[in-house]
mmCIF file of C-alpha atoms and ligand atoms in Angstrom:
data_model
loop_
_atom_site.group_PDB
_atom_site.id
_atom_site.type_symbol
_atom_site.label_atom_id
_atom_site.label_comp_id
_atom_site.label_asym_id
_atom_site.label_seq_id
_atom_site.Cartn_x
_atom_site.Cartn_y
_atom_site.Cartn_z
ATOM 1 C CA MET A 42 0.000 0.000 0.000
ATOM 2 C CA LEU A 43 1.249 3.489 -0.807
ATOM 3 C CA SER A 44 1.831 5.920 2.048
ATOM 4 C CA PRO A 45 -0.019 9.215 1.578
ATOM 5 C CA ASP A 46 1.681 12.436 2.683
ATOM 6 C CA ALA A 47 -0.869 15.150 3.377
ATOM 7 C CA VAL A 48 0.159 18.613 2.214
ATOM 8 C CA GLY A 49 -2.624 21.070 3.105
ATOM 9 C CA GLU A 50 -5.744 19.907 1.295
ATOM 10 C CA VAL A 51 -3.790 17.970 -1.315
ATOM 11 C CA CYS A 52 -2.906 14.333 -0.750
ATOM 12 C CA ILE A 53 0.357 13.435 -2.487
ATOM 13 C CA VAL A 54 1.141 9.747 -2.757
ATOM 14 C CA VAL A 55 4.771 9.092 -1.937
ATOM 15 C CA ILE A 56 6.184 5.684 -2.811
ATOM 16 C CA GLY A 57 8.644 4.152 -0.342
ATOM 17 C CA ILE A 58 11.679 2.745 -2.174
ATOM 18 C CA GLY A 59 14.232 0.196 -1.028
ATOM 19 C CA VAL A 60 17.448 -0.377 -2.987
ATOM 20 C CA ILE A 61 19.208 -3.751 -2.754
ATOM 21 C CA GLY A 62 22.870 -3.678 -3.814
ATOM 22 C CA CYS A 63 25.112 -0.675 -3.379
ATOM 23 C CA GLY A 64 28.328 -1.550 -5.173
ATOM 24 C CA TYR A 65 29.334 0.210 -8.399
ATOM 25 C CA TRP A 66 25.900 0.918 -9.936
ATOM 26 C CA GLY A 67 23.578 0.941 -6.906
ATOM 27 C CA PRO A 68 24.711 4.434 -5.768
ATOM 28 C CA ASN A 69 23.359 5.874 -9.035
ATOM 29 C CA LEU A 70 19.926 4.444 -8.227
ATOM 30 C CA LEU A 71 20.167 5.765 -4.657
ATOM 31 C CA ARG A 72 21.024 9.266 -5.882
ATOM 32 C CA ASN A 73 18.187 9.384 -8.399
ATOM 33 C CA PHE A 74 15.497 7.974 -6.115
ATOM 34 C CA TYR A 75 16.702 10.267 -3.306
ATOM 35 C CA GLU A 76 16.289 13.314 -5.541
ATOM 36 C CA LEU A 77 12.916 12.391 -7.077
ATOM 37 C CA GLU A 78 9.955 13.952 -5.319
ATOM 38 C CA SER A 79 7.359 11.267 -6.002
ATOM 39 C CA CYS A 80 9.151 8.731 -3.810
ATOM 40 C CA ARG A 81 10.988 8.462 -0.545
ATOM 41 C CA LEU A 82 14.174 6.427 -0.404
ATOM 42 C CA THR A 83 13.545 4.576 2.849
ATOM 43 C CA TRP A 84 15.892 1.558 2.892
ATOM 44 C CA CYS A 85 19.146 0.314 1.420
ATOM 45 C CA CYS A 86 20.518 -3.213 1.731
ATOM 46 C CA ASP A 87 23.980 -4.505 0.917
ATOM 47 C CA ALA A 88 25.725 -7.663 2.073
ATOM 48 C CA ARG A 89 28.865 -5.588 2.791
ATOM 49 C CA PRO A 90 28.661 -3.416 5.943
ATOM 50 C CA GLU A 91 31.275 -0.992 4.569
ATOM 51 C CA ARG A 92 28.936 -0.097 1.728
ATOM 52 C CA LEU A 93 26.177 0.599 4.239
ATOM 53 C CA ARG A 94 28.486 2.900 6.199
ATOM 54 C CA TRP A 95 29.004 4.819 2.969
ATOM 55 C CA VAL A 96 25.203 5.061 2.501
ATOM 56 C CA GLN A 97 24.717 6.257 6.107
ATOM 57 C CA GLY A 98 27.333 8.970 5.580
ATOM 58 C CA ARG A 99 25.645 10.262 2.447
ATOM 59 C CA TYR A 100 21.942 9.627 3.176
ATOM 60 C CA PRO A 101 21.471 9.708 6.966
ATOM 61 C CA THR A 102 17.665 9.373 6.742
ATOM 62 C CA VAL A 103 17.886 6.042 4.889
ATOM 63 C CA ARG A 104 17.721 2.891 7.028
ATOM 64 C CA THR A 105 20.300 0.236 6.204
ATOM 65 C CA THR A 106 20.557 -3.509 6.608
ATOM 66 C CA THR A 107 22.680 -6.420 5.425
ATOM 67 C CA SER A 108 19.524 -8.559 5.189
ATOM 68 C CA TRP A 109 17.293 -8.274 2.127
ATOM 69 C CA GLU A 110 14.594 -10.111 4.094
ATOM 70 C CA GLU A 111 14.529 -7.248 6.614
ATOM 71 C CA LEU A 112 14.217 -4.709 3.786
ATOM 72 C CA LEU A 113 11.370 -6.656 2.169
ATOM 73 C CA ARG A 114 9.531 -6.882 5.517
ATOM 74 C CA ALA A 115 9.678 -3.105 6.052
ATOM 75 C CA PRO A 116 6.177 -1.540 5.779
ATOM 76 C CA ASP A 117 7.639 1.649 4.295
ATOM 77 C CA VAL A 118 9.018 -0.212 1.252
ATOM 78 C CA GLN A 119 6.415 -0.443 -1.530
ATOM 79 C CA ALA A 120 8.852 -0.817 -4.394
ATOM 80 C CA VAL A 121 12.331 -2.279 -4.716
ATOM 81 C CA ALA A 122 15.263 -1.621 -7.029
ATOM 82 C CA ILE A 123 17.782 -4.462 -7.389
ATOM 83 C CA ALA A 124 21.423 -3.735 -8.305
ATOM 84 C CA THR A 125 23.161 -6.915 -7.174
ATOM 85 C CA PRO A 126 25.161 -9.369 -9.335
ATOM 86 C CA VAL A 127 23.173 -10.951 -12.181
ATOM 87 C CA SER A 128 23.113 -14.427 -10.598
ATOM 88 C CA THR A 129 21.074 -13.015 -7.650
ATOM 89 C CA HIS A 130 18.480 -11.033 -9.657
ATOM 90 C CA ALA A 131 15.921 -13.830 -10.090
ATOM 91 C CA ARG A 132 15.790 -14.855 -6.429
ATOM 92 C CA LEU A 133 15.656 -11.306 -5.039
ATOM 93 C CA ALA A 134 13.037 -10.172 -7.578
ATOM 94 C CA ARG A 135 10.942 -13.277 -6.923
ATOM 95 C CA GLU A 136 11.001 -12.743 -3.155
ATOM 96 C CA ALA A 137 10.097 -9.065 -3.588
ATOM 97 C CA LEU A 138 7.186 -9.827 -5.951
ATOM 98 C CA ARG A 139 5.883 -12.518 -3.592
ATOM 99 C CA ARG A 140 5.827 -9.949 -0.795
ATOM 100 C CA GLY A 141 3.744 -7.593 -2.938
ATOM 101 C CA LYS A 142 6.501 -5.173 -3.971
ATOM 102 C CA ASP A 143 6.849 -3.574 -7.384
ATOM 103 C CA VAL A 144 10.309 -4.300 -8.769
ATOM 104 C CA LEU A 145 12.932 -2.563 -10.895
ATOM 105 C CA VAL A 146 15.790 -4.926 -11.793
ATOM 106 C CA GLU A 147 19.159 -3.985 -13.248
ATOM 107 C CA LYS A 148 20.081 -5.313 -16.674
ATOM 108 C CA PRO A 149 20.126 -8.132 -17.631
ATOM 109 C CA LEU A 150 16.812 -9.118 -16.023
ATOM 110 C CA THR A 151 18.041 -12.592 -15.058
ATOM 111 C CA ALA A 152 20.805 -15.099 -15.808
ATOM 112 C CA SER A 153 18.536 -17.424 -17.829
ATOM 113 C CA VAL A 154 15.369 -17.534 -19.931
ATOM 114 C CA ARG A 155 13.776 -19.953 -17.474
ATOM 115 C CA GLU A 156 14.243 -17.465 -14.627
ATOM 116 C CA ALA A 157 13.010 -14.523 -16.710
ATOM 117 C CA GLU A 158 9.867 -16.393 -17.829
ATOM 118 C CA ALA A 159 9.101 -17.335 -14.231
ATOM 119 C CA LEU A 160 9.486 -13.702 -13.092
ATOM 120 C CA VAL A 161 7.229 -12.378 -15.856
ATOM 121 C CA ALA A 162 4.552 -14.949 -14.924
ATOM 122 C CA LEU A 163 4.867 -14.185 -11.208
ATOM 123 C CA ALA A 164 4.581 -10.420 -11.718
ATOM 124 C CA GLU A 165 1.419 -10.965 -13.740
ATOM 125 C CA GLN A 166 -0.041 -13.325 -11.173
ATOM 126 C CA GLU A 167 0.735 -10.930 -8.294
ATOM 127 C CA ARG A 168 -0.343 -7.893 -10.370
ATOM 128 C CA ARG A 169 2.970 -6.196 -9.622
ATOM 129 C CA ILE A 170 5.072 -3.916 -11.821
ATOM 130 C CA LEU A 171 8.208 -5.604 -13.157
ATOM 131 C CA MET A 172 10.645 -3.336 -14.982
ATOM 132 C CA VAL A 173 14.205 -3.844 -16.194
ATOM 133 C CA ASP A 174 16.752 -1.024 -16.295
ATOM 134 C CA HIS A 175 17.548 -0.960 -20.007
ATOM 135 C CA VAL A 176 18.993 2.451 -19.334
ATOM 136 C CA PHE A 177 19.953 3.453 -22.888
ATOM 137 C CA VAL A 178 16.352 3.116 -24.054
ATOM 138 C CA TYR A 179 15.684 6.167 -21.868
ATOM 139 C CA SER A 180 18.631 8.229 -23.142
ATOM 140 C CA GLY A 181 17.997 11.348 -25.192
ATOM 141 C CA ALA A 182 20.271 10.054 -27.965
ATOM 142 C CA VAL A 183 18.492 6.711 -28.456
ATOM 143 C CA ARG A 184 15.127 8.456 -28.311
ATOM 144 C CA ALA A 185 16.320 10.847 -31.026
ATOM 145 C CA VAL A 186 17.340 7.869 -33.196
ATOM 146 C CA LYS A 187 13.926 6.316 -32.585
ATOM 147 C CA GLU A 188 12.249 9.515 -33.796
ATOM 148 C CA VAL A 189 14.249 9.488 -37.053
ATOM 149 C CA ILE A 190 13.221 5.854 -37.636
ATOM 150 C CA ARG A 191 9.599 6.585 -36.684
ATOM 151 C CA ARG A 192 9.450 9.372 -39.280
ATOM 152 C CA GLY A 193 10.556 6.815 -41.897
ATOM 153 C CA GLU A 194 13.674 8.808 -42.815
ATOM 154 C CA LEU A 195 15.946 5.761 -43.083
ATOM 155 C CA GLY A 196 13.775 3.941 -45.637
ATOM 156 C CA ASP A 197 14.211 0.153 -45.563
ATOM 157 C CA LEU A 198 16.639 -0.814 -42.811
ATOM 158 C CA TYR A 199 19.689 -2.777 -44.005
ATOM 159 C CA TYR A 200 21.782 -3.210 -40.862
ATOM 160 C CA PHE A 201 22.353 -2.286 -37.216
ATOM 161 C CA ASP A 202 26.020 -2.371 -36.204
ATOM 162 C CA SER A 203 27.154 -1.648 -32.662
ATOM 163 C CA VAL A 204 30.570 -1.455 -31.001
ATOM 164 C CA ARG A 205 30.902 -1.243 -27.209
ATOM 165 C CA VAL A 206 34.524 -1.695 -26.136
ATOM 166 C CA ASN A 207 36.816 -0.385 -23.411
ATOM 167 C CA LEU A 208 39.588 -1.483 -21.052
ATOM 168 C CA GLY A 209 37.832 -3.427 -18.223
ATOM 169 C CA LEU A 210 35.922 -3.596 -15.945
ATOM 170 C CA PHE A 211 36.582 -7.361 -15.931
ATOM 171 C CA GLN A 212 33.683 -9.072 -14.099
ATOM 172 C CA HIS A 213 34.092 -12.349 -12.219
ATOM 173 C CA ASP A 214 30.524 -13.656 -12.432
ATOM 174 C CA VAL A 215 29.562 -12.913 -16.061
ATOM 175 C CA ASN A 216 31.388 -12.740 -19.382
ATOM 176 C CA VAL A 217 31.508 -9.661 -21.607
ATOM 177 C CA LEU A 218 28.424 -10.833 -23.490
ATOM 178 C CA TRP A 219 26.195 -10.748 -20.385
ATOM 179 C CA ASP A 220 27.878 -7.589 -19.078
ATOM 180 C CA LEU A 221 27.916 -5.246 -22.102
ATOM 181 C CA ALA A 222 25.721 -6.749 -24.844
ATOM 182 C CA PRO A 223 22.441 -6.239 -22.876
ATOM 183 C CA HIS A 224 22.804 -2.531 -23.668
ATOM 184 C CA ASP A 225 23.099 -3.048 -27.446
ATOM 185 C CA LEU A 226 20.423 -5.747 -27.516
ATOM 186 C CA ALA A 227 18.027 -3.536 -25.552
ATOM 187 C CA ILE A 228 18.697 -0.581 -27.884
ATOM 188 C CA MET A 229 18.214 -2.849 -30.911
ATOM 189 C CA ASP A 230 14.992 -4.320 -29.480
ATOM 190 C CA TYR A 231 13.592 -0.830 -28.842
ATOM 191 C CA LEU A 232 14.619 0.700 -32.167
ATOM 192 C CA LEU A 233 13.786 -2.159 -34.509
ATOM 193 C CA GLU A 234 10.732 -3.689 -32.795
ATOM 194 C CA LEU A 235 11.358 -6.856 -34.797
ATOM 195 C CA GLU A 236 11.572 -10.495 -33.830
ATOM 196 C CA PRO A 237 15.037 -11.925 -34.595
ATOM 197 C CA GLU A 238 15.176 -15.219 -36.490
ATOM 198 C CA ALA A 239 18.615 -16.497 -35.518
ATOM 199 C CA VAL A 240 21.758 -15.585 -33.655
ATOM 200 C CA MET A 241 25.374 -16.667 -33.902
ATOM 201 C CA ALA A 242 28.311 -15.633 -31.782
ATOM 202 C CA VAL A 243 31.989 -16.247 -31.241
ATOM 203 C CA GLY A 244 34.041 -15.123 -28.296
ATOM 204 C CA ALA A 245 37.499 -15.319 -26.818
ATOM 205 C CA CYS A 246 39.146 -15.302 -23.442
ATOM 206 C CA ASN A 247 42.527 -13.630 -23.911
ATOM 207 C CA VAL A 248 43.627 -13.243 -20.316
ATOM 208 C CA GLY A 249 43.368 -16.679 -18.715
ATOM 209 C CA THR A 250 40.356 -15.957 -16.490
ATOM 210 C CA GLY A 251 38.204 -18.511 -18.323
ATOM 211 C CA ILE A 252 35.618 -15.767 -18.871
ATOM 212 C CA GLU A 253 35.258 -14.351 -22.393
ATOM 213 C CA ASN A 254 36.437 -10.728 -22.640
ATOM 214 C CA LEU A 255 35.596 -10.453 -26.353
ATOM 215 C CA ALA A 256 32.465 -11.401 -28.288
ATOM 216 C CA TYR A 257 31.129 -10.860 -31.801
ATOM 217 C CA VAL A 258 27.398 -11.459 -32.136
ATOM 218 C CA THR A 259 25.426 -11.555 -35.395
ATOM 219 C CA ILE A 260 21.636 -11.525 -35.423
ATOM 220 C CA ARG A 261 19.516 -12.320 -38.467
ATOM 221 C CA PHE A 262 16.039 -10.928 -39.075
ATOM 222 C CA ALA A 263 13.533 -11.693 -41.835
ATOM 223 C CA GLY A 264 14.602 -10.443 -45.248
ATOM 224 C CA HIS A 265 18.184 -9.261 -45.405
ATOM 225 C CA LEU A 266 18.294 -7.229 -42.197
ATOM 226 C CA LEU A 267 21.357 -8.013 -40.085
ATOM 227 C CA ALA A 268 22.572 -6.806 -36.706
ATOM 228 C CA HIS A 269 26.132 -7.104 -35.473
ATOM 229 C CA ILE A 270 27.381 -6.388 -31.968
ATOM 230 C CA HIS A 271 31.020 -6.248 -30.884
ATOM 231 C CA VAL A 272 31.632 -6.147 -27.123
ATOM 232 C CA ASN A 273 35.103 -6.193 -25.601
ATOM 233 C CA TRP A 274 36.808 -5.470 -22.264
ATOM 234 C CA LEU A 275 40.261 -5.462 -23.859
ATOM 235 C CA ALA A 276 40.440 -2.339 -26.008
ATOM 236 C CA PRO A 277 42.774 0.643 -25.607
ATOM 237 C CA VAL A 278 40.034 3.265 -25.703
ATOM 238 C CA LYS A 279 36.356 3.440 -24.985
ATOM 239 C CA ALA A 280 34.131 3.212 -28.055
ATOM 240 C CA ARG A 281 30.332 3.316 -28.038
ATOM 241 C CA ARG A 282 29.238 3.570 -31.636
ATOM 242 C CA THR A 283 26.125 2.352 -33.386
ATOM 243 C CA LEU A 284 25.595 2.561 -37.109
ATOM 244 C CA LEU A 285 22.179 2.174 -38.688
ATOM 245 C CA CYS A 286 21.977 1.981 -42.443
ATOM 246 C CA GLY A 287 18.798 2.352 -44.443
ATOM 247 C CA SER A 288 17.941 2.601 -48.121
ATOM 248 C CA ARG A 289 17.481 6.393 -47.844
ATOM 249 C CA LYS A 290 19.585 7.629 -44.936
ATOM 250 C CA MET A 291 22.140 6.430 -42.379
ATOM 251 C CA ILE A 292 22.683 7.229 -38.725
ATOM 252 C CA ILE A 293 25.807 7.260 -36.597
ATOM 253 C CA TYR A 294 25.125 7.319 -32.869
ATOM 254 C CA ASP A 295 28.349 7.862 -30.911
ATOM 255 C CA ASP A 296 27.714 7.933 -27.186
ATOM 256 C CA THR A 297 31.251 9.116 -26.400
ATOM 257 C CA GLU A 298 30.651 12.417 -28.241
ATOM 258 C CA PRO A 299 30.058 15.240 -25.747
ATOM 259 C CA SER A 300 27.502 16.820 -28.091
ATOM 260 C CA GLU A 301 25.975 15.836 -31.419
ATOM 261 C CA LYS A 302 25.883 12.183 -30.391
ATOM 262 C CA VAL A 303 23.490 11.397 -33.249
ATOM 263 C CA LYS A 304 24.209 12.316 -36.861
ATOM 264 C CA VAL A 305 21.823 11.588 -39.699
ATOM 265 C CA TYR A 306 23.460 11.331 -43.122
ATOM 266 C CA ASP A 307 21.601 11.712 -46.385
ATOM 267 C CA ARG A 308 23.954 9.266 -48.047
ATOM 268 C CA GLY A 309 23.585 6.039 -49.927
ATOM 269 C CA ILE A 310 23.797 4.319 -53.243
ATOM 270 C CA THR A 311 21.412 3.751 -56.091
ATOM 271 C CA PHE A 312 21.878 0.772 -58.343
ATOM 272 C CA ASN A 313 20.826 1.424 -61.917
ATOM 273 C CA GLY A 314 21.153 -1.400 -64.311
ATOM 274 C CA ASP A 315 20.616 -4.988 -65.119
ATOM 275 C CA GLN A 316 22.077 -7.427 -62.594
ATOM 276 C CA SER A 317 22.680 -10.002 -65.311
ATOM 277 C CA LEU A 318 24.979 -7.506 -67.075
ATOM 278 C CA ILE A 319 26.977 -6.556 -64.028
ATOM 279 C CA HIS A 320 29.759 -4.932 -66.066
ATOM 280 C CA GLN A 321 27.186 -2.464 -67.392
ATOM 281 C CA ALA A 322 25.636 -1.730 -64.019
ATOM 282 C CA LEU A 323 25.848 1.794 -62.704
ATOM 283 C CA ILE A 324 26.164 2.601 -59.049
ATOM 284 C CA GLU A 325 25.340 6.160 -58.142
ATOM 285 C CA TYR A 326 26.634 7.503 -54.855
ATOM 286 C CA ARG A 327 24.513 10.050 -53.058
ATOM 287 C CA THR A 328 26.333 12.339 -50.615
ATOM 288 C CA GLY A 329 23.796 14.818 -49.330
ATOM 289 C CA ASP A 330 23.584 16.794 -46.104
ATOM 290 C CA MET A 331 24.143 15.677 -42.544
ATOM 291 C CA TYR A 332 22.192 16.948 -39.540
ATOM 292 C CA ALA A 333 22.451 16.343 -35.801
ATOM 293 C CA PRO A 334 19.067 16.256 -34.025
ATOM 294 C CA ARG A 335 18.648 18.074 -30.721
ATOM 295 C CA ILE A 336 19.080 15.704 -27.799
ATOM 296 C CA GLU A 337 17.183 15.959 -24.544
ATOM 297 C CA PRO A 338 19.934 16.233 -21.864
ATOM 298 C CA THR A 339 18.149 14.602 -18.874
ATOM 299 C CA GLU A 340 20.197 11.782 -17.331
ATOM 300 C CA ALA A 341 18.858 8.484 -18.694
ATOM 301 C CA LEU A 342 18.796 6.837 -15.271
ATOM 302 C CA ARG A 343 16.698 9.734 -13.926
ATOM 303 C CA ARG A 344 14.141 8.885 -16.605
ATOM 304 C CA VAL A 345 14.342 5.166 -15.725
ATOM 305 C CA CYS A 346 13.592 5.886 -12.057
ATOM 306 C CA GLY A 347 10.900 8.453 -12.906
ATOM 307 C CA HIS A 348 9.220 6.088 -15.385
ATOM 308 C CA PHE A 349 9.265 3.256 -12.835
ATOM 309 C CA LEU A 350 7.551 5.491 -10.249
ATOM 310 C CA GLU A 351 4.976 6.638 -12.824
ATOM 311 C CA CYS A 352 4.180 3.009 -13.678
ATOM 312 C CA VAL A 353 3.901 2.091 -9.988
ATOM 313 C CA GLU A 354 1.521 4.987 -9.397
ATOM 314 C CA ALA A 355 -0.597 4.507 -12.535
ATOM 315 C CA ARG A 356 -0.352 0.671 -12.464
ATOM 316 C CA LYS A 357 0.727 0.682 -16.107
ATOM 317 C CA ALA A 358 3.218 -1.536 -17.946
ATOM 318 C CA PRO A 359 6.702 0.001 -18.253
ATOM 319 C CA LEU A 360 8.317 0.576 -21.638
ATOM 320 C CA THR A 361 11.027 -1.884 -20.609
ATOM 321 C CA ASP A 362 8.801 -4.394 -18.828
ATOM 322 C CA GLY A 363 9.533 -8.004 -17.914
ATOM 323 C CA GLU A 364 8.827 -9.104 -21.507
ATOM 324 C CA ALA A 365 11.474 -6.691 -22.846
ATOM 325 C CA GLY A 366 13.905 -8.069 -20.256
ATOM 326 C CA LEU A 367 13.021 -11.615 -21.320
ATOM 327 C CA ARG A 368 13.624 -10.834 -25.027
ATOM 328 C CA VAL A 369 17.141 -9.603 -24.229
ATOM 329 C CA VAL A 370 17.903 -12.570 -21.953
ATOM 330 C CA ARG A 371 16.692 -14.959 -24.689
ATOM 331 C CA LEU A 372 19.152 -13.429 -27.175
ATOM 332 C CA LEU A 373 21.971 -13.554 -24.635
ATOM 333 C CA GLU A 374 21.282 -17.207 -23.810
ATOM 334 C CA ARG A 375 21.135 -18.256 -27.468
ATOM 335 C CA ALA A 376 24.237 -16.184 -28.303
ATOM 336 C CA GLU A 377 26.099 -17.904 -25.484
ATOM 337 C CA ALA A 378 24.934 -21.321 -26.738
ATOM 338 C CA SER A 379 26.284 -20.414 -30.179
ATOM 339 C CA MET A 380 29.581 -19.269 -28.658
ATOM 340 C CA ARG A 381 29.908 -22.598 -26.818
ATOM 341 C CA ALA A 382 29.207 -24.430 -30.092
ATOM 342 C CA GLY A 383 31.943 -22.531 -31.961
ATOM 343 C CA GLY A 384 29.641 -20.051 -33.681
ATOM 344 C CA VAL A 385 26.907 -22.400 -34.903
ATOM 345 C CA GLU A 386 23.695 -20.503 -35.741
ATOM 346 C CA GLN A 387 20.935 -20.837 -33.142
ATOM 347 C CA ARG A 388 17.403 -20.360 -34.408
ATOM 348 C CA LEU A 389 15.031 -18.226 -32.354
ATOM 349 C CA VAL A 390 11.849 -18.894 -34.294
ATOM 350 C CA ALA A 391 10.502 -22.277 -35.381
HETATM 351 N N1 NAD B 189 22.423 -0.020 -16.218
HETATM 352 C C1 NAD B 189 23.748 0.074 -16.304
HETATM 353 O O1 NAD B 189 24.307 0.832 -17.112
HETATM 354 C C2 NAD B 189 24.607 -0.763 -15.383
HETATM 355 C C3 NAD B 189 25.945 -0.455 -15.189
HETATM 356 C C4 NAD B 189 26.691 -1.256 -14.328
HETATM 357 C C5 NAD B 189 26.104 -2.352 -13.715
HETATM 358 N N2 NAD B 189 24.792 -2.627 -13.950
HETATM 359 C C6 NAD B 189 24.139 -3.801 -13.331
HETATM 360 O O2 NAD B 189 24.022 -3.552 -11.930
HETATM 361 C C7 NAD B 189 24.138 -4.783 -11.225
HETATM 362 C C8 NAD B 189 25.245 -4.641 -10.190
HETATM 363 O O3 NAD B 189 26.465 -4.401 -10.851
HETATM 364 P P1 NAD B 189 27.672 -3.666 -10.089
HETATM 365 O O4 NAD B 189 28.695 -3.415 -11.123
HETATM 366 O O5 NAD B 189 27.148 -2.561 -9.267
HETATM 367 O O6 NAD B 189 28.160 -4.860 -9.131
HETATM 368 P P2 NAD B 189 28.977 -4.724 -7.774
HETATM 369 O O7 NAD B 189 29.562 -6.087 -7.510
HETATM 370 O O8 NAD B 189 29.858 -3.530 -7.789
HETATM 371 O O9 NAD B 189 27.850 -4.436 -6.675
HETATM 372 C C9 NAD B 189 26.904 -5.389 -6.290
HETATM 373 C C10 NAD B 189 26.596 -5.179 -4.812
HETATM 374 O O10 NAD B 189 25.576 -6.090 -4.422
HETATM 375 C C11 NAD B 189 25.869 -6.581 -3.117
HETATM 376 N N3 NAD B 189 25.182 -7.871 -2.956
HETATM 377 C C12 NAD B 189 25.461 -9.030 -3.596
HETATM 378 N N4 NAD B 189 24.592 -9.979 -3.202
HETATM 379 C C13 NAD B 189 23.761 -9.394 -2.298
HETATM 380 C C14 NAD B 189 22.655 -9.862 -1.547
HETATM 381 N N5 NAD B 189 22.209 -11.122 -1.652
HETATM 382 N N6 NAD B 189 22.051 -9.003 -0.693
HETATM 383 C C15 NAD B 189 22.482 -7.732 -0.575
HETATM 384 N N7 NAD B 189 23.527 -7.229 -1.277
HETATM 385 C C16 NAD B 189 24.140 -8.048 -2.135
HETATM 386 C C17 NAD B 189 27.377 -6.672 -3.079
HETATM 387 O O11 NAD B 189 27.864 -6.626 -1.740
HETATM 388 C C18 NAD B 189 27.794 -5.455 -3.884
HETATM 389 O O12 NAD B 189 28.051 -4.317 -3.075
HETATM 390 C C19 NAD B 189 24.419 -5.865 -12.284
HETATM 391 O O13 NAD B 189 23.210 -6.459 -12.626
HETATM 392 C C20 NAD B 189 24.944 -5.077 -13.473
HETATM 393 O O14 NAD B 189 24.679 -5.704 -14.697
HETATM 394 C C21 NAD B 189 24.031 -1.847 -14.746
#
């Protein structure tokens, strides 16, 4: 039940939020929920007491515990955000949903399709909100790309090509595929809104940890549309670049650019001629103008937290709901199966 805060005649509903996991990413959730007016950050849980001391120093009004059970029992926690390692997501989210909490889970939703399907079913059964933090879907840049696609400017889409590489952070519980590719897969899922037909992937472990630090993933859609994703923890510089090519225009989205992250190019080729007489064929190159759409500067995670609260209040399905989380986990699981089989294509549709 939501706790109402009476302000004069007006009754404002304030949602009590508990955050589980305060390592590298959790503090970003704490900061955003703390600053948003439609909720009150009431609890934070982490298994490590030193992290809780950090929370107490920064947010003295927030109660802390090393026990997630204690947090889930607290009457002033209506909704929970989970930022613990991927292997713990399913259990913590399940326990929260069973106790009637609405749940925001960090990406990827779970470590397996089986777990993600069970969570989606449980959230529906309990009539709870289940949302996954596919943070880039809420970024101004990706939303600007979506607008260009929605207006039909690209024409027929030919390919989606994404590079997400940097030096580290090496994870010990997941490989680079499960760590970085959820971002590209979530962006692709949001932009394309298409069901992939098959996936193939290869990967390598270059540093003796037994965990792949490099992966190349190729996804096939109906027709000739292809997506390719390159994720890597062993690169000298950080690159975050997505290329979308259509029959009419092309887009480069470079998230490392301080401004003008999205550029739309009126470039392409036109093939004039008879394919059977290839030596007579004429290829015309079109090099028209480029423009950079205006990008809304709000922090993407602020939007994630705000959207979650809106959905909790209005009891509406989030943009990145459990199903969206499941679609990304399905691709990750099949890509990993392909990687284990030396790159053999894994079909996603019958
Ligand atoms: N959206 C993004 O851009 C983004 C970026 C980084 C990480 N993440 C996601 O956030 C999650 C956490 O990643 P991280 O890099 O912060 O990891 P981390 O290891 O730095 O932090 C995880 C924290 O969870 C705590 N924890 C583990 N099990 C717990 C339990 N059972 N109860 C309470 N606390 C527990 C650990 O003590 C640790 O402090 C992962 O799912 C990761 O994929 C998302």
